[in-house]
Tab-separated table of C-alpha atoms in Angstrom:
chain	number	residue	atom	x	y	z
A	1	GLY	CA	9.588	-1.643	-0.395
A	2	GLN	CA	13.351	-1.355	-0.447
A	3	GLN	CA	15.365	1.574	1.317
A	4	VAL	CA	17.557	3.504	-1.378
A	5	MET	CA	20.542	4.512	-0.483
A	6	GLN	CA	22.495	7.256	-2.299
A	7	ILE	CA	25.862	8.265	-1.653
A	8	PRO	CA	26.974	10.780	-0.722
A	9	GLN	CA	24.161	12.316	1.271
A	10	TYR	CA	25.468	15.850	1.100
A	11	GLN	CA	28.408	17.078	-1.260
A	12	HIS	CA	30.016	20.780	-1.371
A	13	VAL	CA	32.028	21.450	-3.946
A	14	GLN	CA	34.347	24.248	-5.295
A	15	GLU	CA	32.481	25.898	-8.830
A	16	GLY	CA	34.235	23.902	-11.743
A	17	GLU	CA	34.400	20.926	-10.048
A	18	ASP	CA	33.343	17.636	-10.599
A	19	PHE	CA	30.276	16.081	-8.757
A	20	THR	CA	29.179	12.232	-8.750
A	21	THR	CA	26.264	10.589	-7.068
A	22	TYR	CA	25.544	7.133	-6.998
A	23	CYS	CA	22.601	4.747	-6.521
A	24	ASN	CA	21.894	1.303	-5.776
A	25	SER	CA	19.563	-1.117	-5.660
A	26	SER	CA	19.370	-4.684	-3.704
A	27	THR	CA	17.206	-5.878	-6.992
A	28	THR	CA	17.609	-5.854	-10.696
A	29	LEU	CA	15.415	-3.112	-11.972
A	30	SER	CA	13.323	-2.516	-14.898
A	31	ASN	CA	14.565	0.969	-15.377
A	32	ILE	CA	15.933	3.896	-13.448
A	33	GLN	CA	15.041	7.905	-13.437
A	34	TRP	CA	16.887	10.576	-12.361
A	35	TYR	CA	14.772	14.076	-10.717
A	36	LYS	CA	16.466	17.288	-9.652
A	37	GLN	CA	14.893	19.177	-6.724
A	38	ARG	CA	16.090	23.070	-6.224
A	39	PRO	CA	15.608	24.775	-2.958
A	40	GLY	CA	12.194	25.659	-2.194
A	41	GLY	CA	11.055	23.379	-5.218
A	42	HIS	CA	9.819	20.331	-6.560
A	43	PRO	CA	11.413	17.576	-7.928
A	44	VAL	CA	11.733	17.517	-11.952
A	45	PHE	CA	12.428	14.605	-14.057
A	46	LEU	CA	15.870	14.607	-16.049
A	47	ILE	CA	16.149	11.492	-17.576
A	48	GLN	CA	15.322	7.813	-17.731
A	49	LEU	CA	17.664	4.822	-18.129
A	50	VAL	CA	16.342	1.353	-19.456
A	51	LYS	CA	19.022	-1.016	-21.336
A	52	SER	CA	22.083	-2.469	-19.397
A	53	GLY	CA	25.084	-0.413	-19.218
A	54	GLU	CA	23.143	2.332	-20.735
A	55	VAL	CA	25.087	6.067	-20.829
A	56	LYS	CA	22.856	8.788	-21.575
A	57	LYS	CA	24.565	12.629	-21.781
A	58	GLN	CA	22.536	16.150	-21.153
A	59	LYS	CA	25.299	18.669	-21.670
A	60	ARG	CA	27.465	18.689	-18.700
A	61	LEU	CA	25.417	15.479	-17.179
A	62	THR	CA	26.515	12.274	-17.703
A	63	PHE	CA	23.978	8.803	-16.522
A	64	GLN	CA	24.889	5.486	-16.277
A	65	PHE	CA	23.251	2.501	-15.942
A	66	GLY	CA	25.112	-0.727	-14.141
A	67	GLU	CA	25.639	-3.704	-16.597
A	68	ALA	CA	23.472	-5.822	-13.938
A	69	LYS	CA	20.622	-3.051	-13.871
A	70	LYS	CA	21.344	-2.566	-9.731
A	71	ASN	CA	23.068	0.633	-9.701
A	72	SER	CA	23.320	3.961	-11.479
A	73	SER	CA	25.664	7.058	-11.408
A	74	LEU	CA	25.161	10.516	-12.458
A	75	HIS	CA	28.446	12.695	-13.177
A	76	ILE	CA	28.246	16.394	-13.433
A	77	THR	CA	31.313	18.013	-15.235
A	78	ALA	CA	32.213	21.689	-13.987
A	79	THR	CA	29.729	22.394	-11.893
A	80	GLN	CA	27.665	25.634	-12.125
A	81	THR	CA	25.798	27.692	-9.238
A	82	THR	CA	22.990	26.363	-11.431
A	83	ASP	CA	23.382	22.675	-10.207
A	84	VAL	CA	22.516	23.421	-6.865
A	85	GLY	CA	20.074	21.161	-5.490
A	86	THR	CA	19.402	17.615	-4.539
A	87	TYR	CA	19.291	14.685	-7.181
A	88	PHE	CA	17.058	11.788	-6.594
A	89	CYS	CA	17.199	8.498	-8.268
A	90	ALA	CA	13.974	6.915	-8.442
A	91	LEU	CA	13.940	2.911	-9.084
A	92	ASP	CA	11.099	1.017	-11.260
A	93	GLU	CA	10.840	-2.760	-9.993
A	94	SER	CA	7.931	-3.014	-12.314
A	95	ASN	CA	9.402	-6.580	-13.598
A	96	PHE	CA	8.277	-7.493	-10.479
A	97	GLY	CA	4.443	-6.412	-10.609
A	98	ASN	CA	5.109	-3.273	-8.604
A	99	GLU	CA	3.945	-0.021	-10.981
A	100	LYS	CA	5.539	2.644	-8.364
A	101	LEU	CA	8.606	4.373	-8.206
A	102	THR	CA	10.780	4.163	-4.871
A	103	PHE	CA	12.883	7.349	-4.838
A	104	GLY	CA	16.059	7.415	-3.345
A	105	THR	CA	17.274	9.200	-0.264
A	106	GLY	CA	18.682	11.907	-2.409
A	107	THR	CA	22.364	13.832	-2.637
A	108	ARG	CA	22.299	17.485	-1.855
A	109	LEU	CA	24.821	19.373	-3.653
A	110	THR	CA	25.905	23.073	-2.562
A	111	ILE	CA	28.562	24.714	-4.750
A	112	ILE	CA	30.944	27.159	-3.395
A	113	PRO	CA	31.407	30.040	-5.726
B	1	ASP	CA	4.373	22.818	-14.539
B	2	ALA	CA	1.076	24.662	-14.925
B	3	GLY	CA	-0.500	21.132	-15.982
B	4	ILE	CA	-0.480	19.992	-12.444
B	5	THR	CA	-1.461	22.148	-9.887
B	6	GLN	CA	-2.004	21.824	-5.807
B	7	SER	CA	-3.642	23.522	-3.555
B	8	PRO	CA	-3.672	25.248	-0.959
B	9	ARG	CA	0.558	25.875	-1.383
B	10	TYR	CA	0.723	26.366	2.633
B	11	LYS	CA	-1.720	25.054	5.133
B	12	ILE	CA	-1.804	25.525	8.997
B	13	THR	CA	-4.179	23.155	10.995
B	14	GLU	CA	-4.796	21.929	14.437
B	15	THR	CA	-4.443	18.574	15.592
B	16	GLY	CA	-7.400	16.359	15.269
B	17	ARG	CA	-8.956	18.440	12.367
B	18	GLN	CA	-9.723	16.668	8.779
B	19	VAL	CA	-7.880	18.629	5.890
B	20	THR	CA	-7.975	17.856	2.465
B	21	LEU	CA	-5.204	18.555	0.127
B	22	MET	CA	-6.508	19.091	-3.820
B	23	CYS	CA	-4.230	18.378	-6.879
B	24	HIS	CA	-5.293	18.420	-10.555
B	25	GLN	CA	-3.642	17.536	-13.876
B	26	THR	CA	-4.788	18.721	-16.735
B	27	TRP	CA	-2.707	15.847	-19.459
B	28	SER	CA	-5.324	13.176	-18.679
B	29	HIS	CA	-2.282	11.038	-17.109
B	30	SER	CA	-3.191	7.743	-16.135
B	31	TYR	CA	-1.161	7.592	-12.891
B	32	MET	CA	-1.317	9.917	-9.819
B	33	PHE	CA	0.503	9.946	-6.956
B	34	TRP	CA	1.074	11.321	-3.477
B	35	TYR	CA	4.241	11.759	-1.480
B	36	ARG	CA	5.357	13.444	1.325
B	37	GLN	CA	8.963	14.769	1.860
B	38	ASP	CA	10.624	15.045	5.451
B	39	LEU	CA	13.887	15.925	6.094
B	40	GLY	CA	16.080	12.480	6.176
B	41	HIS	CA	13.637	10.604	4.590
B	42	GLY	CA	13.308	11.645	1.126
B	43	LEU	CA	10.164	11.021	-0.747
B	44	ARG	CA	7.791	8.444	0.652
B	45	LEU	CA	4.858	7.052	-1.247
B	46	ILE	CA	1.436	7.707	0.423
B	47	TYR	CA	-1.064	6.398	-1.904
B	48	TYR	CA	-1.228	6.326	-5.700
B	49	SER	CA	-3.849	5.760	-8.712
B	50	ALA	CA	-3.654	3.989	-12.119
B	51	ALA	CA	-6.770	5.439	-13.482
B	52	ALA	CA	-10.253	6.360	-12.316
B	53	ASP	CA	-11.917	4.579	-9.378
B	54	ILE	CA	-8.511	2.803	-8.768
B	55	THR	CA	-6.086	3.590	-5.981
B	56	ASP	CA	-3.690	1.650	-4.135
B	57	LYS	CA	-1.779	2.320	-0.596
B	58	GLY	CA	1.963	3.042	-0.560
B	59	GLU	CA	4.440	2.849	2.412
B	60	VAL	CA	3.017	5.693	5.081
B	61	SER	CA	-0.821	5.169	3.878
B	62	ASP	CA	-2.179	5.279	7.760
B	63	GLY	CA	-3.947	8.236	8.755
B	64	TYR	CA	-4.632	9.334	4.576
B	65	VAL	CA	-7.609	8.799	2.352
B	66	VAL	CA	-7.561	9.362	-1.427
B	67	SER	CA	-10.457	9.423	-3.956
B	68	ARG	CA	-10.262	9.351	-7.764
B	69	SER	CA	-13.677	9.778	-9.190
B	70	LYS	CA	-12.204	11.966	-11.946
B	71	THR	CA	-9.339	11.431	-13.923
B	72	GLU	CA	-7.865	14.972	-13.351
B	73	ASN	CA	-8.604	15.273	-9.604
B	74	PHE	CA	-6.513	13.269	-7.044
B	75	PRO	CA	-7.464	14.965	-3.505
B	76	LEU	CA	-5.773	13.794	-0.519
B	77	THR	CA	-7.347	13.810	3.078
B	78	LEU	CA	-5.921	13.450	6.227
B	79	GLU	CA	-8.915	12.084	8.701
B	80	SER	CA	-7.744	13.304	11.816
B	81	ALA	CA	-4.654	15.467	11.182
B	82	THR	CA	-1.639	14.605	13.840
B	83	ARG	CA	1.732	16.755	14.005
B	84	SER	CA	3.449	13.813	12.910
B	85	GLN	CA	1.624	14.473	9.626
B	86	THR	CA	3.609	18.019	9.279
B	87	SER	CA	5.321	17.528	5.796
B	88	VAL	CA	5.774	18.812	2.708
B	89	TYR	CA	3.084	16.977	0.133
B	90	PHE	CA	3.940	16.218	-3.493
B	91	CYS	CA	1.365	15.531	-6.086
B	92	ALA	CA	2.510	13.758	-9.043
B	93	SER	CA	1.715	12.217	-12.478
B	94	SER	CA	3.065	10.523	-15.156
B	95	LYS	CA	1.624	8.685	-18.526
B	96	ARG	CA	0.718	4.674	-18.497
B	97	ARG	CA	3.475	2.555	-19.102
B	98	GLY	CA	4.952	1.790	-22.782
B	99	LYS	CA	3.977	5.381	-23.732
B	100	GLY	CA	7.778	6.075	-24.231
B	101	GLU	CA	9.626	8.013	-21.124
B	102	TYR	CA	7.303	8.076	-18.478
B	103	GLY	CA	8.553	10.360	-15.694
B	104	TYR	CA	6.674	11.781	-13.184
B	105	THR	CA	5.478	15.557	-13.267
B	106	PHE	CA	5.444	16.979	-9.832
B	107	GLY	CA	3.199	19.692	-8.553
B	108	SER	CA	4.437	22.697	-6.600
B	109	GLY	CA	3.836	20.929	-3.343
B	110	THR	CA	1.579	21.891	-0.436
B	111	ARG	CA	3.782	22.735	2.990
B	112	LEU	CA	1.432	21.599	5.792
B	113	THR	CA	1.552	22.272	9.424
B	114	VAL	CA	-0.178	20.957	11.981
B	115	VAL	CA	-0.503	22.661	15.570
């Protein structure tokens, strides 16, 4: 399977600042999913993007799927301390007969109060 | 999430011993997965199962064995534990594709230390 790089690997922001993480695939995807893992916790499913160019919002979180379905981003507006954690993208390449998700390396977000 | 439970939460074992990590889900999800999480490597797939009695290897399956005789259970066995298998192990489940969103639901994890 492909190695999925997320950038940045780490991000430290002041509370109230915005945050963005990017996920890039070398292949066209069936869909992409995003997960959040709090420190000491387990990954929790946030959202699934399916359509080319799709944009979805969850309160302060905005998720985008690239037009070519090869990249995605997660943007958090006005971060809060509750946003601390590691954000993972997960790639679904099921169009190519692969029924598994491949997780990105994650972006760890820390908030400076 | 109460619907998927892993046991034990913590385990210390000696090199060479066999150890089994348990995973149980109550949703009758078709798919179940085992991942290990290590610093710098993210989540890596060990084994997955599409249904009872159907299992397949992931990218890091060497040294591990799984079974799925019942839909709700998916135990992971380390046949002869090595120090390199010290990790946090997560079990996950998901609905069959085509049933709307099918994000994974993860268990709380098992922290395994091999000494």
